PDB file of C-alpha atoms in Angstrom:
ATOM      1  CA  MET A   1      58.521 -33.166  10.699  1.00 49.00           C
ATOM      2  CA  SER A   2      56.251 -31.708   7.935  1.00 55.00           C
ATOM      3  CA  PHE A   3      55.672 -28.402   9.912  1.00 57.00           C
ATOM      4  CA  LEU A   4      59.361 -27.739   9.329  1.00 66.00           C
ATOM      5  CA  VAL A   5      59.422 -28.867   5.475  1.00 74.00           C
ATOM      6  CA  PHE A   6      56.200 -26.844   4.392  1.00 73.00           C
ATOM      7  CA  VAL A   7      56.113 -23.487   7.309  1.00 84.00           C
ATOM      8  CA  GLN A   8      60.537 -23.600   6.601  1.00 87.00           C
ATOM      9  CA  SER A   9      60.485 -23.241   2.881  1.00 87.00           C
ATOM     10  CA  PHE A  10      57.914 -20.893   2.750  1.00 90.00           C
ATOM     11  CA  GLU A  11      59.542 -19.010   5.290  1.00 90.00           C
ATOM     12  CA  ALA A  12      62.931 -18.671   3.490  1.00 89.00           C
ATOM     13  CA  ARG A  13      61.155 -17.256   0.474  1.00 88.00           C
ATOM     14  CA  GLU A  14      59.447 -14.952   2.023  1.00 89.00           C
ATOM     15  CA  GLY A  15      60.517 -14.198   5.826  1.00 90.00           C
ATOM     16  CA  ALA A  16      59.930 -14.449   9.447  1.00 91.00           C
ATOM     17  CA  ILE A  17      57.799 -12.100   9.388  1.00 93.00           C
ATOM     18  CA  ARG A  18      55.202 -12.617   6.291  1.00 91.00           C
ATOM     19  CA  THR A  19      55.014 -16.432   7.115  1.00 92.00           C
ATOM     20  CA  TYR A  20      53.652 -15.395  10.533  1.00 93.00           C
ATOM     21  CA  VAL A  21      50.721 -13.193   9.943  1.00 94.00           C
ATOM     22  CA  LEU A  22      49.555 -15.874   6.580  1.00 95.00           C
ATOM     23  CA  PHE A  23      49.531 -18.495  10.057  1.00 94.00           C
ATOM     24  CA  MET A  24      47.886 -16.842  12.563  1.00 95.00           C
ATOM     25  CA  ILE A  25      45.495 -14.967   9.595  1.00 96.00           C
ATOM     26  CA  CYS A  26      44.836 -18.669   8.201  1.00 95.00           C
ATOM     27  CA  LEU A  27      44.361 -20.331  11.584  1.00 94.00           C
ATOM     28  CA  SER A  28      42.150 -16.963  13.290  1.00 95.00           C
ATOM     29  CA  LEU A  29      39.635 -16.630   9.782  1.00 95.00           C
ATOM     30  CA  THR A  30      39.626 -21.391   9.673  1.00 94.00           C
ATOM     31  CA  ALA A  31      38.546 -20.733  14.028  1.00 93.00           C
ATOM     32  CA  ILE A  32      36.309 -18.592  12.702  1.00 94.00           C
ATOM     33  CA  GLY A  33      34.235 -20.385   9.709  1.00 94.00           C
ATOM     34  CA  VAL A  34      34.640 -23.573  11.248  1.00 92.00           C
ATOM     35  CA  SER A  35      33.093 -22.253  14.165  1.00 92.00           C
ATOM     36  CA  ILE A  36      30.318 -20.772  12.256  1.00 95.00           C
ATOM     37  CA  GLY A  37      29.209 -23.599  10.712  1.00 93.00           C
ATOM     38  CA  MET A  38      28.935 -25.615  13.316  1.00 93.00           C
ATOM     39  CA  HIS A  39      26.932 -22.982  14.686  1.00 95.00           C
ATOM     40  CA  ILE A  40      24.741 -22.867  12.912  1.00 96.00           C
ATOM     41  CA  GLY A  41      25.037 -26.363  11.887  1.00 94.00           C
ATOM     42  CA  GLU A  42      23.430 -26.456  15.794  1.00 95.00           C
ATOM     43  CA  LEU A  43      20.440 -24.588  15.136  1.00 96.00           C
ATOM     44  CA  ILE A  44      19.728 -26.087  11.861  1.00 96.00           C
ATOM     45  CA  TYR A  45      20.331 -29.185  12.805  1.00 94.00           C
ATOM     46  CA  PRO A  46      20.741 -29.439  17.193  1.00 93.00           C
ATOM     47  CA  ASP A  47      19.979 -32.870  17.656  1.00 93.00           C
ATOM     48  CA  SER A  48      22.859 -33.947  15.139  1.00 92.00           C
ATOM     49  CA  GLU A  49      25.681 -35.717  17.433  1.00 91.00           C
ATOM     50  CA  PHE A  50      28.214 -35.220  14.864  1.00 89.00           C
ATOM     51  CA  ILE A  51      27.885 -31.460  15.558  1.00 91.00           C
ATOM     52  CA  ARG A  52      27.738 -32.028  19.241  1.00 90.00           C
ATOM     53  CA  SER A  53      31.137 -34.429  19.216  1.00 88.00           C
ATOM     54  CA  GLY A  54      32.874 -30.914  17.686  1.00 87.00           C
ATOM     55  CA  PHE A  55      31.431 -29.246  20.325  1.00 90.00           C
ATOM     56  CA  ALA A  56      32.510 -31.851  22.836  1.00 88.00           C
ATOM     57  CA  ARG A  57      36.096 -32.179  22.011  1.00 84.00           C
ATOM     58  CA  ASN A  58      39.204 -28.930  22.125  1.00 82.00           C
ATOM     59  CA  TRP A  59      40.343 -27.221  19.004  1.00 77.00           C
ATOM     60  CA  ASN A  60      43.958 -27.092  18.898  1.00 78.00           C
ATOM     61  CA  GLY A  61      44.336 -25.855  15.285  1.00 76.00           C
ATOM     62  CA  GLY A  62      48.282 -25.577  14.388  1.00 85.00           C
ATOM     63  CA  SER A  63      47.876 -27.757  12.036  1.00 89.00           C
ATOM     64  CA  ALA A  64      45.075 -25.735   9.806  1.00 90.00           C
ATOM     65  CA  GLY A  65      47.759 -22.697   9.959  1.00 91.00           C
ATOM     66  CA  MET A  66      50.041 -24.669   8.888  1.00 92.00           C
ATOM     67  CA  PHE A  67      47.808 -26.347   5.796  1.00 94.00           C
ATOM     68  CA  GLY A  68      46.716 -22.615   5.296  1.00 95.00           C
ATOM     69  CA  ILE A  69      51.203 -22.039   5.162  1.00 95.00           C
ATOM     70  CA  ILE A  70      50.891 -25.694   2.707  1.00 93.00           C
ATOM     71  CA  GLY A  71      47.988 -22.942  -0.120  1.00 94.00           C
ATOM     72  CA  ALA A  72      49.769 -20.623  -0.324  1.00 94.00           C
ATOM     73  CA  SER A  73      52.317 -22.419  -0.786  1.00 92.00           C
ATOM     74  CA  SER A  74      50.980 -23.345  -3.564  1.00 91.00           C
ATOM     75  CA  HIS A  75      51.756 -19.768  -5.655  1.00 90.00           C
ATOM     76  CA  GLN A  76      55.293 -20.738  -5.495  1.00 86.00           C
ATOM     77  CA  ALA A  77      55.211 -23.911  -7.424  1.00 86.00           C
ATOM     78  CA  ARG A  78      55.071 -24.557 -10.805  1.00 86.00           C
ATOM     79  CA  LYS A  79      52.062 -25.520 -11.130  1.00 88.00           C
ATOM     80  CA  ALA A  80      49.824 -24.537  -8.929  1.00 84.00           C
ATOM     81  CA  TRP A  81      47.459 -26.565  -9.128  1.00 89.00           C
ATOM     82  CA  LEU A  82      49.837 -29.693  -7.634  1.00 90.00           C
ATOM     83  CA  VAL A  83      50.755 -28.335  -4.216  1.00 89.00           C
ATOM     84  CA  PRO A  84      47.045 -28.560  -2.952  1.00 90.00           C
ATOM     85  CA  THR A  85      45.855 -32.147  -4.984  1.00 93.00           C
ATOM     86  CA  ILE A  86      48.773 -33.521  -2.443  1.00 91.00           C
ATOM     87  CA  ALA A  87      47.251 -32.127  -0.005  1.00 91.00           C
ATOM     88  CA  ILE A  88      43.871 -32.848  -0.511  1.00 93.00           C
ATOM     89  CA  VAL A  89      45.006 -36.536  -1.263  1.00 94.00           C
ATOM     90  CA  PHE A  90      46.765 -36.342   1.508  1.00 92.00           C
ATOM     91  CA  GLU A  91      43.994 -35.441   3.588  1.00 92.00           C
ATOM     92  CA  MET A  92      42.031 -37.966   2.474  1.00 93.00           C
ATOM     93  CA  TRP A  93      44.485 -40.926   3.478  1.00 94.00           C
ATOM     94  CA  ASN A  94      44.462 -39.390   6.681  1.00 90.00           C
ATOM     95  CA  HIS A  95      40.296 -38.699   7.164  1.00 90.00           C
ATOM     96  CA  PHE A  96      39.226 -42.864   5.784  1.00 92.00           C
ATOM     97  CA  ILE A  97      42.524 -44.044   6.847  1.00 93.00           C
ATOM     98  CA  ASN A  98      44.497 -43.305   9.459  1.00 91.00           C
ATOM     99  CA  GLY A  99      40.707 -41.833  10.870  1.00 88.00           C
ATOM    100  CA  ILE A 100      41.259 -38.587  11.889  1.00 89.00           C
ATOM    101  CA  GLY A 101      38.068 -36.505  12.045  1.00 86.00           C
ATOM    102  CA  THR A 102      35.873 -34.616   9.523  1.00 88.00           C
ATOM    103  CA  LEU A 103      35.659 -31.928  11.266  1.00 89.00           C
ATOM    104  CA  THR A 104      39.244 -31.547  11.118  1.00 90.00           C
ATOM    105  CA  SER A 105      40.446 -32.476   8.237  1.00 91.00           C
ATOM    106  CA  THR A 106      37.381 -30.388   6.876  1.00 90.00           C
ATOM    107  CA  ALA A 107      39.832 -27.148   8.763  1.00 92.00           C
ATOM    108  CA  HIS A 108      42.387 -28.148   7.313  1.00 93.00           C
ATOM    109  CA  ILE A 109      41.064 -28.104   3.857  1.00 94.00           C
ATOM    110  CA  VAL A 110      39.391 -25.090   5.114  1.00 95.00           C
ATOM    111  CA  SER A 111      42.097 -23.188   6.183  1.00 96.00           C
ATOM    112  CA  MET A 112      44.113 -24.397   3.175  1.00 96.00           C
ATOM    113  CA  THR A 113      41.470 -22.391   0.096  1.00 95.00           C
ATOM    114  CA  VAL A 114      42.391 -19.691   2.516  1.00 96.00           C
ATOM    115  CA  GLY A 115      45.887 -20.207   2.885  1.00 96.00           C
ATOM    116  CA  PHE A 116      45.660 -20.309  -1.385  1.00 95.00           C
ATOM    117  CA  LEU A 117      43.311 -17.361  -2.279  1.00 95.00           C
ATOM    118  CA  LEU A 118      44.647 -14.893   0.570  1.00 94.00           C
ATOM    119  CA  TRP A 119      48.799 -14.991  -1.070  1.00 93.00           C
ATOM    120  CA  GLY A 120      47.341 -15.215  -4.396  1.00 90.00           C
ATOM    121  CA  TYR A 121      45.692 -11.771  -3.684  1.00 90.00           C
ATOM    122  CA  TRP A 122      48.280 -10.794  -1.597  1.00 87.00           C
ATOM    123  CA  ILE A 123      50.827 -10.984  -3.953  1.00 83.00           C
ATOM    124  CA  SER A 124      49.115 -10.419  -7.277  1.00 79.00           C
ATOM    125  CA  SER A 125      47.331  -6.823  -5.540  1.00 76.00           C
ATOM    126  CA  HIS A 126      49.881  -5.116  -3.211  1.00 67.00           C
ATOM    127  CA  SER A 127      53.500  -6.454  -3.323  1.00 60.00           C
ATOM    128  CA  GLU A 128      55.236  -9.236  -5.132  1.00 58.00           C
ATOM    129  CA  SER A 129      56.396 -12.015  -2.971  1.00 58.00           C
ATOM    130  CA  ARG A 130      60.070 -13.329  -2.707  1.00 59.00           C
ATOM    131  CA  ALA A 131      59.670 -16.339  -5.172  1.00 60.00           C
ATOM    132  CA  ILE A 132      58.191 -14.513  -7.345  1.00 59.00           C
ATOM    133  CA  LYS A 133      60.619 -11.844  -8.239  1.00 61.00           C
ATOM    134  CA  GLU A 134      63.413 -15.059  -8.416  1.00 62.00           C
ATOM    135  CA  LYS A 135      61.015 -16.021 -11.048  1.00 62.00           C
ATOM    136  CA  ARG A 136      61.291 -12.619 -12.417  1.00 60.00           C
ATOM    137  CA  ASP A 137      64.557 -12.643 -12.455  1.00 63.00           C
ATOM    138  CA  SER A 138      66.332 -15.904 -12.984  1.00 62.00           C
TER     139      SER A 138
END
């Protein structure tokens, strides 16, 4: 359900192509970044059960792409800090109360950061997003 709310809201303002491309870029960069971190961690701490458990499971990654969209959605809000704050509080609840894994929570936060930075760069230098145009025109 949350996938529909956040991604569909972003897609309605920015279009399907931009949403898809951003989703896939956030997903890919997060996968590469977390994988590199795990491999470096294995070199530094070869006996780490935490790293070993990360390598022992598969990674689906769709939720990380969604968090990238959530990060990008911050630029559509009146207060850009509000959306990431809500997502971080949710992720803390998800980790400490709901019991989601540390690597999954890390991937979510990394992807949200990538989405925030990437979309901020995109709308500031390459083209104006539709949401920014709507704010300016109203």
